[in-house]
Short mmCIF file of C-alpha atoms in Angstrom, two decimals:
data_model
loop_
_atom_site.label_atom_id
_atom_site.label_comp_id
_atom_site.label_asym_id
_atom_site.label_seq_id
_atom_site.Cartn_x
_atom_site.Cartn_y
_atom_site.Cartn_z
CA UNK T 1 -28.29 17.88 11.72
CA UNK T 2 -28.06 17.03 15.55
CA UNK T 3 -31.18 18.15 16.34
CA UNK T 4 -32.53 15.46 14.60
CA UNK T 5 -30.76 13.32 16.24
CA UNK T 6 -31.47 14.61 19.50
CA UNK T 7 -35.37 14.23 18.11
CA UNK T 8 -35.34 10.66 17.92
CA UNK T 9 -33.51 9.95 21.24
CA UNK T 10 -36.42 11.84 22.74
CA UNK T 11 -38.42 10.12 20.59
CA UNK T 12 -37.27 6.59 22.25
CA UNK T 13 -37.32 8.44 25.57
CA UNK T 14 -40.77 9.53 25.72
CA UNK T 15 -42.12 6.26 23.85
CA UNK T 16 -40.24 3.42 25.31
CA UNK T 17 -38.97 3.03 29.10
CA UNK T 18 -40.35 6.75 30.32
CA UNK T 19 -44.02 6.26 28.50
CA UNK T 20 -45.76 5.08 31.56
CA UNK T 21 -43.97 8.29 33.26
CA UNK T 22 -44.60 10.63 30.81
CA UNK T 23 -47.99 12.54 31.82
CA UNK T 24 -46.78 16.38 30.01
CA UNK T 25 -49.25 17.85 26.74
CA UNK T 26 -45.87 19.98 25.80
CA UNK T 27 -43.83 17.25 23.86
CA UNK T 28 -40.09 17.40 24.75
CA UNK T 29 -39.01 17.95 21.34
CA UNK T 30 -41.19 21.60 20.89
CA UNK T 31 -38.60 22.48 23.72
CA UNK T 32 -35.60 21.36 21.43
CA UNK T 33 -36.78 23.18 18.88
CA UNK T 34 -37.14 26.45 21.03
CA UNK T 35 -33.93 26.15 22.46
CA UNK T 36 -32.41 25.48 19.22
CA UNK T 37 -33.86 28.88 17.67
CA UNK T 38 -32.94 30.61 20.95
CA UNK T 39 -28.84 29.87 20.33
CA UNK T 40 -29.36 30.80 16.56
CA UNK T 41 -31.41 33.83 17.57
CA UNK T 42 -28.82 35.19 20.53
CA UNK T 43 -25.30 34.55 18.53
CA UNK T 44 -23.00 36.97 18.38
CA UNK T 45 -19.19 37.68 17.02
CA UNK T 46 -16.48 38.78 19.37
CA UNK T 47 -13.32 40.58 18.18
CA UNK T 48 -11.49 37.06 17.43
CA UNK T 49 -14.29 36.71 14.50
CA UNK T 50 -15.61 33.27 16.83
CA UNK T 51 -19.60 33.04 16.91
CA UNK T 52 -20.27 33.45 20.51
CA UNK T 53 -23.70 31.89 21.68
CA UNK T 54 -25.50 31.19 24.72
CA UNK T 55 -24.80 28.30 27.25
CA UNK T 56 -26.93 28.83 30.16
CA UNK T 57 -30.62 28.07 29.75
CA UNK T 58 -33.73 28.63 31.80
CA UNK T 59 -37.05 26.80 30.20
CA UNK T 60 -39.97 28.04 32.44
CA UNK T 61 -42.87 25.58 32.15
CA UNK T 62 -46.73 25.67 33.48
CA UNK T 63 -47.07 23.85 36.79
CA UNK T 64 -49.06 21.62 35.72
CA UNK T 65 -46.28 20.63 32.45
CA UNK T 66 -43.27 20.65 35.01
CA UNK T 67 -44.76 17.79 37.27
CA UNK T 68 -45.74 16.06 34.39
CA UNK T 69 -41.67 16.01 33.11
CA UNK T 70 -40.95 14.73 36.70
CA UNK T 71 -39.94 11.54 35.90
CA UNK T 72 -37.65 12.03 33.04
CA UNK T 73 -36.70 15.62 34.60
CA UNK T 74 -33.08 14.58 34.84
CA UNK T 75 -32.88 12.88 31.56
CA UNK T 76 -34.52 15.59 29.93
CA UNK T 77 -32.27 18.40 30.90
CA UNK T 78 -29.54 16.48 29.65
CA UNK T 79 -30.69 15.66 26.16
CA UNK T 80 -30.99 19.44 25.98
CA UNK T 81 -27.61 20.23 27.10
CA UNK T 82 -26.35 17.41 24.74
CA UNK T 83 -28.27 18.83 21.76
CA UNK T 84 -27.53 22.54 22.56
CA UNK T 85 -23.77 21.30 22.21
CA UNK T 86 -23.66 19.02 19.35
CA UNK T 87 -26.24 22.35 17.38
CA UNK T 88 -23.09 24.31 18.63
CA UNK T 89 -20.28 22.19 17.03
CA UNK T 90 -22.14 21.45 14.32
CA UNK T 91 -22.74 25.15 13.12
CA UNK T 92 -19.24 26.32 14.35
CA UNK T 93 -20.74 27.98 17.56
CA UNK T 94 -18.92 28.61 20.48
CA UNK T 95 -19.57 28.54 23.99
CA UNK T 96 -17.65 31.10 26.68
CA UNK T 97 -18.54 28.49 29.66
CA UNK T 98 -20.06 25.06 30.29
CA UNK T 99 -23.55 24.51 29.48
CA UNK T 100 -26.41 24.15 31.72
CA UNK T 101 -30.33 23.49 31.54
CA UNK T 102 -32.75 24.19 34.04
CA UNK T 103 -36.28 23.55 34.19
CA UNK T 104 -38.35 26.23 36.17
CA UNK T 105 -42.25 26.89 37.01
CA UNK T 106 -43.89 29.65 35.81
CA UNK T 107 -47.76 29.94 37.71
CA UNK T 108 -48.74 32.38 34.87
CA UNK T 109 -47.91 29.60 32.14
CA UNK T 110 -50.72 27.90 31.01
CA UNK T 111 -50.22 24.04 30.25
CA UNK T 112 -48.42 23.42 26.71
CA UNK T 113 -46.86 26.95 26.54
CA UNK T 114 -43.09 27.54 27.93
CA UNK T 115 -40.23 30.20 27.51
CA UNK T 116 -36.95 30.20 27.42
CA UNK T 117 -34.10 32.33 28.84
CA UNK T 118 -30.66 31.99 27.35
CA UNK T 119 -27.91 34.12 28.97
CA UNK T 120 -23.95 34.12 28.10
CA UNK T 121 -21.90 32.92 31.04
CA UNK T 122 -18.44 32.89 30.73
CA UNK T 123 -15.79 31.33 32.57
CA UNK T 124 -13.39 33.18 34.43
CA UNK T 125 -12.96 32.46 37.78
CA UNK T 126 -8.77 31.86 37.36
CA UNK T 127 -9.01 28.25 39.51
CA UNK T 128 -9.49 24.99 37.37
CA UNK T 129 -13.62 24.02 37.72
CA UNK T 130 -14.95 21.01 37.09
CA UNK T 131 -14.76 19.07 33.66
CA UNK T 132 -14.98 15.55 32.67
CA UNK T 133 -14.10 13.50 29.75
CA UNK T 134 -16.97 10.93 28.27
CA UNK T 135 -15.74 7.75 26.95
CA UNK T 136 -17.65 6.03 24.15
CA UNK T 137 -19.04 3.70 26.77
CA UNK T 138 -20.41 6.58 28.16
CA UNK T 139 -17.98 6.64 31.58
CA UNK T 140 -17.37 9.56 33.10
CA UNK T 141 -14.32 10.19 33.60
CA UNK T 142 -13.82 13.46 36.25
CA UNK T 143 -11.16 16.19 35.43
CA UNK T 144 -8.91 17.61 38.38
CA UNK T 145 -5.53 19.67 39.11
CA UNK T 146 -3.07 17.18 37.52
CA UNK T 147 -2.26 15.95 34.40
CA UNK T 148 -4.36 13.06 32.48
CA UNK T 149 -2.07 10.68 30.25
CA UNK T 150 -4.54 9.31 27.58
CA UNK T 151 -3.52 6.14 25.56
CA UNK T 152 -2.79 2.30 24.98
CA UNK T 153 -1.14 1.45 27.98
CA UNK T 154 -3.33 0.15 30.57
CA UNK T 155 -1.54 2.23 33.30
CA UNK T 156 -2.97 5.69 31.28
CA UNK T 157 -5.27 7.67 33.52
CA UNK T 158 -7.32 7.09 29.86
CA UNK T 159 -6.55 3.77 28.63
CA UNK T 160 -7.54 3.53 25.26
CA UNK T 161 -7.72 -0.15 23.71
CA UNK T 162 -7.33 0.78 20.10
CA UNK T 163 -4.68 -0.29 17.86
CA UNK T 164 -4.00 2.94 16.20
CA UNK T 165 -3.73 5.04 19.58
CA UNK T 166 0.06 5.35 20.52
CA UNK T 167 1.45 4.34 24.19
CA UNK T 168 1.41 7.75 25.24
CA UNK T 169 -0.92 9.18 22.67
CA UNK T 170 -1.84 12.58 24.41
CA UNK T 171 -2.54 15.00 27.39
CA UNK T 172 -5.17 16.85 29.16
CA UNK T 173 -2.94 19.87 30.96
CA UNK T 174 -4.78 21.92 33.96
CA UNK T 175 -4.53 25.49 31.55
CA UNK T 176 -5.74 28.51 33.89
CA UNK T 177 -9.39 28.05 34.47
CA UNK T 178 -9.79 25.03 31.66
CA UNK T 179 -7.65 22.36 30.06
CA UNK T 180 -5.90 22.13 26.99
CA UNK T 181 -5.09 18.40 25.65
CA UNK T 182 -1.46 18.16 23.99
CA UNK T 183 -0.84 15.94 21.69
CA UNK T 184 2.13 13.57 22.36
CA UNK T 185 3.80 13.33 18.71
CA UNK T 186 1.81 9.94 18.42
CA UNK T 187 1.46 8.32 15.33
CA UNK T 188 -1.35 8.59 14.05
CA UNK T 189 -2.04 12.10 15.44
CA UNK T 190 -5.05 13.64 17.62
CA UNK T 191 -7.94 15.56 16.40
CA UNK T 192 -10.63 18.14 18.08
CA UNK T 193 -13.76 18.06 16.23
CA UNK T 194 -12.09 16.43 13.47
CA UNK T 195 -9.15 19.09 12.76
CA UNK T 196 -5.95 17.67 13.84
CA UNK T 197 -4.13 19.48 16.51
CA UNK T 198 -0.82 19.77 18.37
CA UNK T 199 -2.73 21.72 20.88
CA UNK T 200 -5.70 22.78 21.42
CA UNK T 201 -8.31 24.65 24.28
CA UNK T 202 -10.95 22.96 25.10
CA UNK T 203 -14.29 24.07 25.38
CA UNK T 204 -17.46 21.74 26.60
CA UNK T 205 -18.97 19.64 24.18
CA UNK T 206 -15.23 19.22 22.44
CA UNK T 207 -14.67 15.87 20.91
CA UNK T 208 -11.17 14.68 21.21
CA UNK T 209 -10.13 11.88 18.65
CA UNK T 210 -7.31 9.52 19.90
CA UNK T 211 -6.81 6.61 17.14
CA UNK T 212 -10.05 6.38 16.22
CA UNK T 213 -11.85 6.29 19.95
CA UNK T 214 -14.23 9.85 20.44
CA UNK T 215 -13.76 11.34 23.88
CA UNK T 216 -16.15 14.19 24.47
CA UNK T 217 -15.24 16.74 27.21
CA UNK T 218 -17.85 18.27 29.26
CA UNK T 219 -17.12 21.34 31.23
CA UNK T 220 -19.61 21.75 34.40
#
């Protein structure tokens, strides 16, 4: 299950470079859990039969909890998007936007206790937003108006080095207010969360597989 995966990165978060930094009661993973339950909790199923679920969360914290995550604030907020995704892909959830953590004050909190918000925010603004793809090196690679040429040649917008990714393997195409990656007839075929596809939508937290290289795409 990725949220136990998500529990021992935390795990090696709180208890290895970020100790001395770490100065919170609430333990990062109670959040996880809560946010976790909160997507399960709020799913829905629109007319195409797809399990819609929340992407935009709000934790609300004691004061005295929130300046004690200040240090690993950043880091934090992203383990939580990455888990909320990988929960998401793992159950066969889907998001209707990019999704976003934020960590808020609440004076009436008292330390250890927390809530979370979790709202449905969908994309629709008809211009391209912002997107990047996440090599397994964990590069970021940002997403604009053109077309991006994945594959083995090193003059790809993606170069790939792997000996079962074509020349031209595939494309990410500028689709509306998204992308959609194409795949370029390549040999050994691309796949999207492990289905193979000749085209597919993508949606944030998607993981494109060219040869046997994982590309995640994050929308933001």
């Amino acid at each position: 299950m990725a949220l136990r995966g998500f529990e021992r990165r935390l795990e090696r978060m709180v208890e290895g470079v970020f100790a001395r930094a770490f100065r919170s009661r609430l333990r990062p993973i109670e959040i996880g859990r809560r946010l976790v339950r909160e997507i399960d909790d709020a799913r829905s199923v629109d007319v195409k039969g797809r399990v819609i679920v929340p992407n935009v969360f709000v934790v609300e914290l004691s004061l005295t909890d929130l300046a004690g995550f200040n240090e690993i604030r950043e880091a934090l907020v992203r383990e939580l998007a990455d888990a909320a995704r990988e929960y998401a892909r793992d159950e066969g959830y889907t998001f209707l936007g990019p999704v976003s953590v934020e960590l808020a004050s609440d004076p009436a909190l008292k330390p250890g206790r927390f809530s979370i918000s979790a709202v449905t925010k969908e994309t629709g603004s008809g211009q391209v937003g912002a997107g990047s793809i996440i090599t397994p090196e964990n590069t970021r690679i940002p997403l604009g108006g053109t077309i991006v040429v994945i594959g083995r040649l090193p003059s790809s917008d993606i170069p790939v080095n792997d000996a079962n990714v074509s020349r031209r393997h595939a494309e990410i195409r500028p689709a509306g207010d998204g992308w959609v990656v194409v795949d370029l007839q390549s040999t050994n075929g691309t796949k999207v969360n492990g289905v193979a596809i000749n085209e597919h939508r993508l949606v944030d937290g998607d993981v494109v597989t060219i040869g046997n290289t994982p590309l995640r795409f994050e929308a933001s």
